[in-house]
Amino acid sequence: NPHFLFNTLNTIGAITRRNPERARELLLHLSRFFRNNLKRQSGLATLQEEQEHCQSYLEIELARFGDRLTVVNEIPEHLSQLRLPSFTLQPLIENAIKHGISTLLGEGQLRLLAQEHEGCVTISIEDNAGCWQPGANGDGLGMSIVDKRLKSAFGPQYGISIHCEPEHWTRVSFTLPKEVT
């Protein structure tokens, strides 16, 4: 995404003079993020691998937004080996920040959470902006691709669902089987 790269370079440029070490860390996160994008296969990954990939992206966004962004990860570690299609979490996290949190004047919060059910787990990405509207500008290319990958990997009953309490929160969720054969 050229906008992400442009914003990241501007953020790093602004930090360079006042905190060169932090700017160096962000350049390493940017490098790691792009390296992972190029190296990763399009098959299944573990939830841990997906979260590690997202961490570099989130470090950059945390630097960009400063105190205006908080990330709360409520996904239990015992789910780390859960399998899901590669590149599932990052586009959903990016959408929550780009179309939700970035619109707020105050503090934005991004929550990652998991709910276990019999034989499956629902993963949710939630922002505190509540900006999503059905059909407004489509549902985004990133979400559409993620939805198709989930359905292709696990079946038509799996995929993305979106719920919104306007001006309070938007939650994008998907369910995964606990065991993938």
mmCIF file of N, CA and C in Angstrom, residues 54-55 57-59 61-62 66 68-74 93 97 101 107-112 126:
data_model
loop_
_atom_site.group_PDB
_atom_site.id
_atom_site.type_symbol
_atom_site.label_atom_id
_atom_site.label_comp_id
_atom_site.label_asym_id
_atom_site.label_seq_id
_atom_site.Cartn_x
_atom_site.Cartn_y
_atom_site.Cartn_z
ATOM 1 N N CYS A 54 2.093 -9.114 12.100
ATOM 2 C CA CYS A 54 1.344 -7.877 12.394
ATOM 3 C C CYS A 54 2.083 -6.976 13.369
ATOM 4 N N GLN A 55 2.952 -7.539 14.195
ATOM 5 C CA GLN A 55 3.621 -6.730 15.210
ATOM 6 C C GLN A 55 4.470 -5.629 14.591
ATOM 7 N N TYR A 57 3.977 -4.159 11.695
ATOM 8 C CA TYR A 57 3.023 -3.170 11.201
ATOM 9 C C TYR A 57 2.503 -2.315 12.356
ATOM 10 N N LEU A 58 2.144 -2.956 13.459
ATOM 11 C CA LEU A 58 1.588 -2.234 14.602
ATOM 12 C C LEU A 58 2.616 -1.311 15.251
ATOM 13 N N GLU A 59 3.876 -1.719 15.300
ATOM 14 C CA GLU A 59 4.920 -0.849 15.868
ATOM 15 C C GLU A 59 5.012 0.456 15.082
ATOM 16 N N GLU A 61 2.561 1.814 13.246
ATOM 17 C CA GLU A 61 1.339 2.587 13.485
ATOM 18 C C GLU A 61 1.327 3.196 14.894
ATOM 19 N N LEU A 62 1.853 2.491 15.877
ATOM 20 C CA LEU A 62 1.947 3.041 17.227
ATOM 21 C C LEU A 62 2.849 4.271 17.250
ATOM 22 N N GLY A 66 1.170 7.685 18.119
ATOM 23 C CA GLY A 66 1.591 8.059 19.466
ATOM 24 C C GLY A 66 0.571 7.644 20.504
ATOM 25 N N ARG A 68 -2.390 8.368 20.712
ATOM 26 C CA ARG A 68 -3.752 8.259 20.175
ATOM 27 C C ARG A 68 -4.138 6.825 19.804
ATOM 28 N N LEU A 69 -3.207 5.867 19.981
ATOM 29 C CA LEU A 69 -3.508 4.475 19.630
ATOM 30 C C LEU A 69 -3.033 3.551 20.737
ATOM 31 N N THR A 70 -3.942 2.681 21.164
ATOM 32 C CA THR A 70 -3.625 1.627 22.119
ATOM 33 C C THR A 70 -4.014 0.301 21.476
ATOM 34 N N VAL A 71 -3.145 -0.692 21.617
ATOM 35 C CA VAL A 71 -3.438 -2.028 21.102
ATOM 36 C C VAL A 71 -3.562 -2.976 22.289
ATOM 37 N N VAL A 72 -4.674 -3.682 22.350
ATOM 38 C CA VAL A 72 -4.925 -4.649 23.411
ATOM 39 C C VAL A 72 -5.069 -6.017 22.757
ATOM 40 N N ASN A 73 -4.161 -6.927 23.094
ATOM 41 C CA ASN A 73 -4.203 -8.272 22.534
ATOM 42 C C ASN A 73 -4.729 -9.226 23.601
ATOM 43 N N GLU A 74 -5.933 -9.734 23.384
ATOM 44 C CA GLU A 74 -6.576 -10.649 24.324
ATOM 45 C C GLU A 74 -6.685 -12.059 23.746
ATOM 46 N N ILE A 93 -6.553 -5.623 10.533
ATOM 47 C CA ILE A 93 -6.008 -4.641 11.474
ATOM 48 C C ILE A 93 -5.803 -3.310 10.756
ATOM 49 N N ILE A 97 -7.589 0.424 11.609
ATOM 50 C CA ILE A 97 -6.840 1.658 11.871
ATOM 51 C C ILE A 97 -7.162 2.712 10.814
ATOM 52 N N ILE A 101 -9.976 4.010 13.472
ATOM 53 C CA ILE A 101 -9.214 4.763 14.469
ATOM 54 C C ILE A 101 -8.661 6.077 13.930
ATOM 55 N N GLU A 107 -8.463 9.225 21.599
ATOM 56 C CA GLU A 107 -7.694 7.992 21.608
ATOM 57 C C GLU A 107 -8.437 6.857 20.921
ATOM 58 N N GLY A 108 -7.709 6.121 20.105
ATOM 59 C CA GLY A 108 -8.248 4.942 19.452
ATOM 60 C C GLY A 108 -7.740 3.691 20.131
ATOM 61 N N GLN A 109 -8.588 2.696 20.179
ATOM 62 C CA GLN A 109 -8.186 1.422 20.753
ATOM 63 C C GLN A 109 -8.479 0.310 19.758
ATOM 64 N N LEU A 110 -7.489 -0.529 19.553
ATOM 65 C CA LEU A 110 -7.608 -1.707 18.706
ATOM 66 C C LEU A 110 -7.525 -2.914 19.621
ATOM 67 N N ARG A 111 -8.544 -3.778 19.554
ATOM 68 C CA ARG A 111 -8.567 -4.996 20.369
ATOM 69 C C ARG A 111 -8.529 -6.217 19.468
ATOM 70 N N LEU A 112 -7.693 -7.159 19.845
ATOM 71 C CA LEU A 112 -7.649 -8.472 19.208
ATOM 72 C C LEU A 112 -8.129 -9.455 20.270
ATOM 73 N N GLU A 126 -11.346 -5.414 16.751
ATOM 74 C CA GLU A 126 -12.344 -4.413 17.113
ATOM 75 C C GLU A 126 -11.687 -3.050 17.292
#
